[in-house]
Amino acid sequence: LVGVMMVVAGVARLGFVADLLSKPTQIGYLNGLALTIVVGQLAKLLGFSVDADGLIAETGAVVRGITAGLVNPTAAAIGIGSLVGILVLQRFVPKLPAVLVVVVLAAVVVHLGDLMAQGVDTVGVLPEGLPAPEIPRVGLADLPTLLAGAAAISVVALADTMSTASSFAARRGERVQGNQEMIGIGAANVAAGLFQGFPVSTSGSRTAVATQAGARSQVTGVVGAAVITFVLLFASGLMQYVPQPTLGAIVIAAALSLADVAGTRRLWHQRRTEFAVSIAALLGVALLGVLTGILIAIGLSILNVFRRVWWPYQAELGLVDGVPGLHDDTRYPQALHLDGLVVFRFDAPLIFANARLFAEGVRALVEERSGVRWVVVAAEPVTDVDTTAADMLSELDRWLADRHVRLVFAEMKDPVRDKIRRYDLADRLPDERFYPTVDAAIAACPRID
């Protein structure tokens, strides 16, 4: 069921979710994922286990385990040594397969030193053989429960897959085709369902391990599957001496490579709002889980975009000595305003959320300046006008006309003008109110005689 839902999501082109994951969201997601993975592997690294779910609960359980003396010194030595070995080899001998070397050495040490007798947990002998294909038998009474669960898992898989894929692709300058990702994950789940498997999606930790090991393409997954098949069929005892603390060290080392501290610091210096979005994604993923954290980060990103449209930058333009053209009087306080003329720029599409702000901005300029005869709207940044904004323009033009002020537009895009015509504003805002350039509008102003 999860597989079918994911395939349908891909065919329905729901991969656009990747477009909602901004760079700050991706950085925060990876930082939160790294923190969650590290904390989740600490107990294994130190030779004991905890029964907790969530970052805070797991952190508390690890601390209680350490203080209660649950740490196995031998296992901790293996785990910490493995972690140090991986990091040192990767730092100073990057061409050497650090993970493979450490796994082999750790297994040899455990076997020769008979460390399992000292409480060092190992992977053990794997079950032999492959699962046989089988058509699941599901009664009609089970379908409502299964559909609800499958829908929830599909949403998590969709968000997790797109966030992980987008984040890792952004690091390498690659492009994610979200719809193909959905179909691929869906096909994998359909196959898993026919072999008594459980629903799967991407794995941040597994992807980090693969990337750290030098993976460059999907061939990595094929090779991994081939090796696992070989081990299950012919060498199930091969992993019996690999210590669990070493596996924890591998995952922790990979998780450390996920964290983007430099990117977070850059956001702090460049744009504080996007830094806040990144931190929200980090805290959401770490404290509330992947799905909730991603949804919070996406919601904040959308709100941030809406905020820019809701309260866009606006300015009156004027002449600046030595600088051609008209310029924002906020950036150039010495700018001279033209007599009898207001040139107003509004850097956003005109929609219901900012229509009142636009009208108030124009009215304030007209009221604070005496002798205004024309208001020229530098409309090049205006990419849309909705029906609410159209009604506002009609009311604003009527208000200006009562004060003998003419409202005109310069550099408005043709598609936007077409919408204004469809809104039955042609009588109030005829074609002669629109000019190709700001200079043309200024030249047409009757104040220049």
Short mmCIF file of C-alpha atoms in Angstrom, two decimals:
data_model
loop_
_atom_site.label_atom_id
_atom_site.label_comp_id
_atom_site.label_asym_id
_atom_site.label_seq_id
_atom_site.Cartn_x
_atom_site.Cartn_y
_atom_site.Cartn_z
CA LEU A 1 0.00 0.00 0.00
CA VAL A 2 2.83 2.42 0.79
CA GLY A 3 4.47 1.54 -2.50
CA VAL A 4 1.29 2.18 -4.47
CA MET A 5 0.75 5.51 -2.69
CA MET A 6 4.33 6.60 -3.39
CA VAL A 7 4.07 5.66 -7.08
CA VAL A 8 0.80 7.58 -7.33
CA ALA A 9 2.52 10.56 -5.65
CA GLY A 10 5.26 10.45 -8.27
CA VAL A 11 2.84 10.13 -11.18
CA ALA A 12 0.79 12.98 -9.70
CA ARG A 13 4.02 15.05 -9.70
CA LEU A 14 4.06 15.66 -5.95
CA GLY A 15 7.83 15.83 -6.06
CA PHE A 16 7.43 19.61 -6.02
CA VAL A 17 7.83 19.25 -2.25
CA ALA A 18 11.56 19.53 -2.96
CA ASP A 19 10.97 23.12 -4.10
CA LEU A 20 9.71 23.97 -0.60
CA LEU A 21 12.98 22.91 1.00
CA SER A 22 15.09 26.05 0.96
CA LYS A 23 18.82 26.00 1.60
CA PRO A 24 18.38 27.09 5.25
CA THR A 25 15.81 24.32 5.71
CA GLN A 26 18.20 21.75 4.26
CA ILE A 27 21.05 22.93 6.48
CA GLY A 28 18.86 22.79 9.58
CA TYR A 29 17.50 19.39 8.61
CA LEU A 30 20.98 17.91 8.23
CA ASN A 31 22.19 19.51 11.46
CA GLY A 32 19.18 18.13 13.33
CA LEU A 33 19.66 14.74 11.71
CA ALA A 34 23.33 14.71 12.71
CA LEU A 35 22.51 15.58 16.32
CA THR A 36 19.79 12.93 16.49
CA ILE A 37 22.02 10.24 15.00
CA VAL A 38 24.96 10.98 17.29
CA VAL A 39 22.84 10.88 20.44
CA GLY A 40 21.06 7.73 19.24
CA GLN A 41 24.39 5.89 18.78
CA LEU A 42 26.14 6.96 21.98
CA ALA A 43 24.85 4.08 24.09
CA LYS A 44 25.90 1.53 21.46
CA LEU A 45 29.31 3.19 21.26
CA LEU A 46 29.77 2.75 25.02
CA GLY A 47 28.57 -0.84 25.17
CA PHE A 48 25.06 -0.64 26.58
CA SER A 49 21.54 -0.08 25.31
CA VAL A 50 18.71 2.29 26.20
CA ASP A 51 14.96 2.11 25.70
CA ALA A 52 13.98 5.66 24.80
CA ASP A 53 12.51 7.56 21.89
CA GLY A 54 13.35 11.13 20.96
CA LEU A 55 16.41 13.30 21.48
CA ILE A 56 15.62 14.45 25.02
CA ALA A 57 14.58 11.01 26.23
CA GLU A 58 17.60 9.35 24.63
CA THR A 59 19.98 11.95 26.04
CA GLY A 60 18.56 11.45 29.52
CA ALA A 61 18.76 7.67 29.17
CA VAL A 62 22.39 7.81 28.06
CA VAL A 63 23.33 10.10 30.95
CA ARG A 64 21.52 7.84 33.43
CA GLY A 65 23.23 4.79 31.96
CA ILE A 66 26.66 6.39 32.31
CA THR A 67 26.03 7.52 35.88
CA ALA A 68 24.59 4.09 36.77
CA GLY A 69 27.78 2.38 35.63
CA LEU A 70 26.30 0.59 32.62
CA VAL A 71 29.27 1.48 30.43
CA ASN A 72 31.27 -1.59 29.41
CA PRO A 73 34.92 -0.43 29.51
CA THR A 74 36.07 -2.95 26.89
CA ALA A 75 33.21 -2.16 24.52
CA ALA A 76 33.69 1.58 25.05
CA ALA A 77 37.38 1.22 24.25
CA ILE A 78 36.50 -0.62 21.03
CA GLY A 79 33.87 1.97 20.09
CA ILE A 80 35.88 5.08 20.89
CA GLY A 81 38.99 3.58 19.32
CA SER A 82 37.03 2.77 16.17
CA LEU A 83 35.67 6.32 16.01
CA VAL A 84 39.11 7.85 16.47
CA GLY A 85 40.57 5.46 13.92
CA ILE A 86 37.95 6.37 11.29
CA LEU A 87 38.36 10.11 11.80
CA VAL A 88 42.18 9.93 11.79
CA LEU A 89 42.37 7.77 8.68
CA GLN A 90 39.87 9.95 6.83
CA ARG A 91 41.81 13.04 7.79
CA PHE A 92 45.33 11.90 6.99
CA VAL A 93 44.88 8.97 4.56
CA PRO A 94 41.72 9.92 2.64
CA LYS A 95 42.32 7.40 -0.17
CA LEU A 96 42.24 4.50 2.29
CA PRO A 97 38.79 2.90 2.93
CA ALA A 98 38.80 3.90 6.58
CA VAL A 99 35.51 2.24 7.52
CA LEU A 100 36.48 -1.11 6.00
CA VAL A 101 39.91 -1.05 7.63
CA VAL A 102 38.48 -0.26 11.06
CA VAL A 103 35.74 -2.92 10.78
CA VAL A 104 38.25 -5.62 9.85
CA LEU A 105 40.70 -4.62 12.59
CA ALA A 106 37.95 -4.43 15.23
CA ALA A 107 36.61 -7.86 14.25
CA VAL A 108 40.10 -9.35 14.43
CA VAL A 109 40.69 -7.82 17.87
CA VAL A 110 37.36 -9.12 19.18
CA HIS A 111 38.04 -12.62 17.84
CA LEU A 112 41.65 -12.92 18.97
CA GLY A 113 41.02 -11.32 22.35
CA ASP A 114 37.82 -13.28 22.94
CA LEU A 115 36.20 -9.97 23.86
CA MET A 116 32.69 -11.33 23.53
CA ALA A 117 33.33 -13.06 26.84
CA GLN A 118 33.89 -9.59 28.30
CA GLY A 119 30.47 -8.39 27.23
CA VAL A 120 31.30 -6.88 23.83
CA ASP A 121 28.17 -7.29 21.72
CA THR A 122 28.70 -8.28 18.09
CA VAL A 123 26.54 -8.54 14.98
CA GLY A 124 26.57 -12.33 15.24
CA VAL A 125 25.72 -14.93 12.65
CA LEU A 126 23.22 -13.64 10.11
CA PRO A 127 20.20 -15.73 9.09
CA GLU A 128 20.86 -17.73 5.95
CA GLY A 129 18.90 -17.55 2.72
CA LEU A 130 16.57 -15.08 1.09
CA PRO A 131 12.86 -14.54 1.83
CA ALA A 132 10.50 -16.20 -0.61
CA PRO A 133 7.98 -14.09 -2.53
CA GLU A 134 4.44 -14.24 -1.19
CA ILE A 135 1.23 -12.41 -1.99
CA PRO A 136 0.02 -10.78 1.27
CA ARG A 137 -3.37 -12.00 2.41
CA VAL A 138 -5.39 -9.09 3.73
CA GLY A 139 -9.04 -9.14 4.74
CA LEU A 140 -11.40 -6.30 3.92
CA ALA A 141 -11.80 -5.57 7.63
CA ASP A 142 -8.07 -4.82 7.86
CA LEU A 143 -8.01 -2.33 4.98
CA PRO A 144 -9.13 0.83 6.88
CA THR A 145 -6.39 0.38 9.48
CA LEU A 146 -3.80 -0.48 6.84
CA LEU A 147 -4.77 2.46 4.63
CA ALA A 148 -4.47 4.92 7.52
CA GLY A 149 -1.07 3.56 8.50
CA ALA A 150 0.15 3.44 4.91
CA ALA A 151 -0.94 7.04 4.33
CA ALA A 152 0.97 8.21 7.42
CA ILE A 153 4.09 6.27 6.42
CA SER A 154 3.86 7.62 2.87
CA VAL A 155 3.79 11.21 4.12
CA VAL A 156 6.86 10.55 6.30
CA ALA A 157 8.62 8.79 3.42
CA LEU A 158 7.78 11.62 1.02
CA ALA A 159 9.13 14.30 3.34
CA ASP A 160 12.14 12.25 4.45
CA THR A 161 13.11 11.24 0.92
CA MET A 162 12.85 14.72 -0.54
CA SER A 163 14.63 16.42 2.35
CA THR A 164 17.49 13.91 2.40
CA ALA A 165 17.86 13.80 -1.39
CA SER A 166 17.71 17.58 -1.76
CA SER A 167 20.16 18.19 1.08
CA PHE A 168 22.81 15.80 -0.21
CA ALA A 169 22.29 16.87 -3.83
CA ALA A 170 22.75 20.53 -2.88
CA ARG A 171 26.16 19.70 -1.43
CA ARG A 172 27.29 18.32 -4.78
CA GLY A 173 25.55 20.81 -7.03
CA GLU A 174 23.17 18.19 -8.38
CA ARG A 175 19.48 18.40 -9.16
CA VAL A 176 16.84 16.16 -7.60
CA GLN A 177 13.98 14.93 -9.79
CA GLY A 178 11.39 14.55 -7.08
CA ASN A 179 8.81 12.64 -9.10
CA GLN A 180 11.34 10.00 -10.11
CA GLU A 181 12.41 9.68 -6.47
CA MET A 182 8.81 9.02 -5.46
CA ILE A 183 8.30 6.37 -8.13
CA GLY A 184 11.61 4.70 -7.25
CA ILE A 185 10.80 4.53 -3.54
CA GLY A 186 7.30 3.31 -4.38
CA ALA A 187 8.64 0.50 -6.57
CA ALA A 188 11.01 -0.54 -3.77
CA ASN A 189 8.11 -0.68 -1.31
CA VAL A 190 5.94 -2.73 -3.65
CA ALA A 191 8.80 -5.23 -3.98
CA ALA A 192 9.38 -5.22 -0.20
CA GLY A 193 5.71 -5.96 0.39
CA LEU A 194 5.97 -9.08 -1.79
CA PHE A 195 8.94 -10.39 0.21
CA GLN A 196 7.62 -9.85 3.77
CA GLY A 197 9.61 -6.62 4.11
CA PHE A 198 8.64 -3.45 5.91
CA PRO A 199 8.04 0.01 4.36
CA VAL A 200 11.25 1.86 3.57
CA SER A 201 12.36 5.30 2.47
CA THR A 202 15.73 7.00 2.45
CA SER A 203 18.07 6.89 5.41
CA GLY A 204 20.08 9.94 6.38
CA SER A 205 22.62 7.90 8.33
CA ARG A 206 23.02 5.25 5.61
CA THR A 207 23.35 7.94 2.95
CA ALA A 208 25.97 9.71 5.06
CA VAL A 209 27.93 6.46 5.47
CA ALA A 210 27.77 5.78 1.73
CA THR A 211 28.81 9.32 0.84
CA GLN A 212 31.67 9.22 3.31
CA ALA A 213 32.81 5.92 1.80
CA GLY A 214 33.03 7.57 -1.63
CA ALA A 215 29.63 6.76 -3.16
CA ARG A 216 28.92 8.75 -6.31
CA SER A 217 25.85 7.12 -7.89
CA GLN A 218 23.03 4.64 -7.42
CA VAL A 219 25.46 1.86 -8.33
CA THR A 220 26.39 1.96 -4.63
CA GLY A 221 23.00 0.54 -3.74
CA VAL A 222 23.30 -2.19 -6.37
CA VAL A 223 26.74 -3.21 -5.08
CA GLY A 224 25.47 -3.14 -1.50
CA ALA A 225 22.51 -5.36 -2.40
CA ALA A 226 24.81 -7.80 -4.22
CA VAL A 227 27.18 -8.02 -1.25
CA ILE A 228 24.30 -8.56 1.20
CA THR A 229 22.87 -11.27 -1.04
CA PHE A 230 26.26 -12.99 -1.19
CA VAL A 231 26.65 -12.82 2.60
CA LEU A 232 23.16 -14.18 3.25
CA LEU A 233 23.61 -17.06 0.84
CA PHE A 234 27.23 -18.04 1.29
CA ALA A 235 28.88 -16.24 4.22
CA SER A 236 26.34 -15.64 6.95
CA GLY A 237 29.04 -16.07 9.61
CA LEU A 238 31.27 -13.37 8.13
CA MET A 239 29.91 -10.62 10.38
CA GLN A 240 29.78 -12.58 13.62
CA TYR A 241 32.83 -10.87 15.16
CA VAL A 242 32.06 -7.29 14.05
CA PRO A 243 31.43 -5.38 17.31
CA GLN A 244 28.32 -3.28 17.69
CA PRO A 245 30.33 -0.37 19.19
CA THR A 246 32.27 -0.19 15.92
CA LEU A 247 29.00 0.05 13.97
CA GLY A 248 27.98 2.88 16.29
CA ALA A 249 31.32 4.58 15.61
CA ILE A 250 30.77 4.28 11.84
CA VAL A 251 27.36 5.92 12.06
CA ILE A 252 28.59 8.68 14.40
CA ALA A 253 31.53 9.48 12.10
CA ALA A 254 29.13 9.71 9.16
CA ALA A 255 26.72 11.86 11.15
CA LEU A 256 29.49 14.31 12.04
CA SER A 257 30.05 14.86 8.32
CA LEU A 258 26.39 15.84 7.97
CA ALA A 259 26.58 18.87 10.24
CA ASP A 260 27.10 22.14 8.39
CA VAL A 261 28.32 24.51 11.07
CA ALA A 262 29.97 26.80 8.54
CA GLY A 263 26.72 27.10 6.57
CA THR A 264 24.79 27.91 9.74
CA ARG A 265 27.31 30.56 10.70
CA ARG A 266 27.11 32.05 7.21
CA LEU A 267 23.32 32.33 7.51
CA TRP A 268 23.74 34.17 10.82
CA HIS A 269 25.95 36.78 9.16
CA GLN A 270 24.01 37.03 5.89
CA ARG A 271 20.32 36.84 6.83
CA ARG A 272 18.99 36.37 10.34
CA THR A 273 15.50 35.32 9.26
CA GLU A 274 16.88 32.41 7.26
CA PHE A 275 19.16 31.54 10.17
CA ALA A 276 16.04 31.33 12.34
CA VAL A 277 14.38 29.02 9.78
CA SER A 278 17.48 26.80 9.83
CA ILE A 279 17.48 26.61 13.64
CA ALA A 280 13.74 25.87 13.63
CA ALA A 281 14.37 22.97 11.24
CA LEU A 282 17.20 21.72 13.46
CA LEU A 283 15.12 21.86 16.64
CA GLY A 284 12.05 20.45 14.91
CA VAL A 285 13.89 17.44 13.51
CA ALA A 286 15.86 16.86 16.72
CA LEU A 287 13.03 17.34 19.21
CA LEU A 288 9.86 16.45 17.32
CA GLY A 289 11.01 13.99 14.69
CA VAL A 290 11.78 14.18 11.00
CA LEU A 291 8.26 14.68 9.65
CA THR A 292 7.17 17.29 12.19
CA GLY A 293 10.48 19.10 11.97
CA ILE A 294 10.36 19.25 8.17
CA LEU A 295 6.76 20.43 8.17
CA ILE A 296 7.61 23.16 10.69
CA ALA A 297 10.58 24.29 8.62
CA ILE A 298 8.57 24.27 5.38
CA GLY A 299 5.77 26.19 7.10
CA LEU A 300 8.22 28.80 8.37
CA SER A 301 9.81 29.09 4.91
CA ILE A 302 6.40 29.66 3.33
CA LEU A 303 5.50 32.21 6.01
CA ASN A 304 8.79 33.98 5.38
CA VAL A 305 8.00 34.20 1.66
CA PHE A 306 4.48 35.40 2.43
CA ARG A 307 5.90 37.97 4.84
CA ARG A 308 8.01 39.45 2.04
CA VAL A 309 4.92 39.71 -0.16
CA TRP A 310 2.77 40.96 2.69
CA TRP A 311 5.19 43.69 3.74
CA PRO A 312 7.30 44.32 0.64
CA TYR A 313 9.86 47.02 0.22
CA GLN A 314 8.43 50.27 -1.12
CA ALA A 315 10.05 53.60 -1.87
CA GLU A 316 9.71 56.99 -3.51
CA LEU A 317 12.22 57.61 -6.26
CA GLY A 318 14.16 60.82 -6.92
CA LEU A 319 17.10 62.31 -8.81
CA VAL A 320 20.63 61.92 -7.46
CA ASP A 321 23.48 64.12 -8.67
CA GLY A 322 26.03 62.15 -10.64
CA VAL A 323 23.93 58.98 -10.78
CA PRO A 324 21.80 58.38 -13.90
CA GLY A 325 18.14 57.52 -13.50
CA LEU A 326 15.82 57.65 -10.49
CA HIS A 327 16.76 56.14 -7.16
CA ASP A 328 15.31 55.14 -3.81
CA ASP A 329 15.34 58.11 -1.44
CA THR A 330 15.91 55.75 1.49
CA ARG A 331 19.22 54.60 0.07
CA TYR A 332 19.96 58.08 -1.23
CA PRO A 333 18.63 60.61 1.32
CA GLN A 334 19.97 63.44 -0.86
CA ALA A 335 17.68 62.42 -3.75
CA LEU A 336 15.59 65.31 -5.13
CA HIS A 337 11.89 64.71 -5.67
CA LEU A 338 10.31 66.03 -8.85
CA ASP A 339 7.93 68.97 -8.42
CA GLY A 340 4.29 67.99 -8.76
CA LEU A 341 5.18 64.37 -9.30
CA VAL A 342 5.48 61.26 -7.11
CA VAL A 343 7.34 58.23 -8.48
CA PHE A 344 6.40 55.24 -6.33
CA ARG A 345 7.91 51.75 -6.49
CA PHE A 346 6.34 48.68 -4.87
CA ASP A 347 8.54 45.57 -4.93
CA ALA A 348 5.93 42.79 -4.94
CA PRO A 349 2.90 41.48 -6.78
CA LEU A 350 -0.27 43.31 -5.81
CA ILE A 351 -2.49 40.84 -3.95
CA PHE A 352 -5.08 40.84 -1.20
CA ALA A 353 -2.44 40.74 1.55
CA ASN A 354 -0.65 43.95 0.55
CA ALA A 355 -3.30 45.93 -1.31
CA ARG A 356 -4.03 48.10 1.72
CA LEU A 357 -0.30 48.73 2.26
CA PHE A 358 0.08 49.89 -1.34
CA ALA A 359 -2.87 52.28 -1.13
CA GLU A 360 -1.73 53.71 2.21
CA GLY A 361 1.78 54.24 0.84
CA VAL A 362 0.51 56.24 -2.14
CA ARG A 363 -1.94 58.27 -0.07
CA ALA A 364 0.71 59.12 2.52
CA LEU A 365 3.05 60.47 -0.17
CA VAL A 366 0.30 62.56 -1.77
CA GLU A 367 -0.81 64.01 1.55
CA GLU A 368 2.67 64.89 2.78
CA ARG A 369 3.71 66.54 -0.47
CA SER A 370 1.96 69.69 -1.67
CA GLY A 371 1.13 70.35 -5.31
CA VAL A 372 1.23 66.72 -6.46
CA ARG A 373 -0.46 66.35 -9.85
CA TRP A 374 0.68 62.91 -10.99
CA VAL A 375 1.52 59.63 -9.25
CA VAL A 376 3.73 57.41 -11.41
CA VAL A 377 3.87 53.80 -10.23
CA ALA A 378 7.15 52.19 -11.31
CA ALA A 379 5.38 48.88 -11.90
CA GLU A 380 8.20 46.70 -13.23
CA PRO A 381 8.43 44.70 -9.94
CA VAL A 382 4.64 44.14 -9.91
CA THR A 383 4.24 40.64 -11.34
CA ASP A 384 0.57 40.10 -10.57
CA VAL A 385 -2.65 41.90 -9.67
CA ASP A 386 -5.52 39.96 -8.10
CA THR A 387 -9.17 41.00 -7.85
CA THR A 388 -8.77 42.51 -4.37
CA ALA A 389 -5.89 44.66 -5.59
CA ALA A 390 -7.90 45.63 -8.69
CA ASP A 391 -10.73 46.94 -6.49
CA MET A 392 -8.13 48.79 -4.43
CA LEU A 393 -6.69 50.46 -7.56
CA SER A 394 -10.15 51.57 -8.61
CA GLU A 395 -10.83 53.09 -5.17
CA LEU A 396 -7.36 54.66 -5.02
CA ASP A 397 -7.78 56.23 -8.46
CA ARG A 398 -11.13 57.67 -7.39
CA TRP A 399 -9.56 59.07 -4.20
CA LEU A 400 -6.72 60.63 -6.21
CA ALA A 401 -9.09 62.05 -8.83
CA ASP A 402 -11.04 63.84 -6.09
CA ARG A 403 -7.75 65.62 -5.28
CA HIS A 404 -6.97 66.31 -8.96
CA VAL A 405 -4.14 63.80 -9.02
CA ARG A 406 -3.65 61.42 -11.95
CA LEU A 407 -2.54 57.82 -11.37
CA VAL A 408 -0.37 56.32 -14.13
CA PHE A 409 1.80 53.22 -14.48
CA ALA A 410 5.21 52.74 -16.07
CA GLU A 411 6.93 49.52 -17.20
CA MET A 412 4.01 47.28 -16.27
CA LYS A 413 4.30 43.83 -17.86
CA ASP A 414 1.77 42.95 -20.56
CA PRO A 415 0.35 39.90 -18.72
CA VAL A 416 -0.39 42.10 -15.71
CA ARG A 417 -2.06 44.73 -17.93
CA ASP A 418 -4.16 41.98 -19.48
CA LYS A 419 -5.43 41.03 -16.03
CA ILE A 420 -6.34 44.65 -15.28
CA ARG A 421 -8.36 44.73 -18.50
CA ARG A 422 -10.17 41.53 -17.49
CA TYR A 423 -11.08 43.14 -14.17
CA ASP A 424 -13.19 45.77 -16.00
CA LEU A 425 -10.81 48.61 -15.10
CA ALA A 426 -10.42 49.79 -18.68
CA ASP A 427 -12.79 52.75 -18.15
CA ARG A 428 -11.02 53.94 -15.01
CA LEU A 429 -7.49 52.99 -16.10
CA PRO A 430 -7.47 53.30 -19.92
CA ASP A 431 -4.44 52.49 -22.07
CA GLU A 432 -3.17 56.08 -21.99
CA ARG A 433 -2.47 55.60 -18.27
CA PHE A 434 0.29 53.09 -19.08
CA TYR A 435 3.77 54.07 -20.27
CA PRO A 436 6.63 51.89 -21.50
CA THR A 437 9.22 53.56 -19.26
CA VAL A 438 9.37 55.78 -16.20
CA ASP A 439 11.09 58.47 -18.27
CA ALA A 440 8.20 58.41 -20.76
CA ALA A 441 5.69 58.83 -17.96
CA ILE A 442 7.66 61.74 -16.47
CA ALA A 443 7.95 63.39 -19.87
CA ALA A 444 4.18 63.18 -20.30
CA CYS A 445 3.50 64.88 -16.98
CA PRO A 446 1.95 68.33 -17.62
CA ARG A 447 4.27 69.89 -15.01
CA ILE A 448 7.01 69.84 -17.68
CA ASP A 449 6.08 72.66 -20.08
#
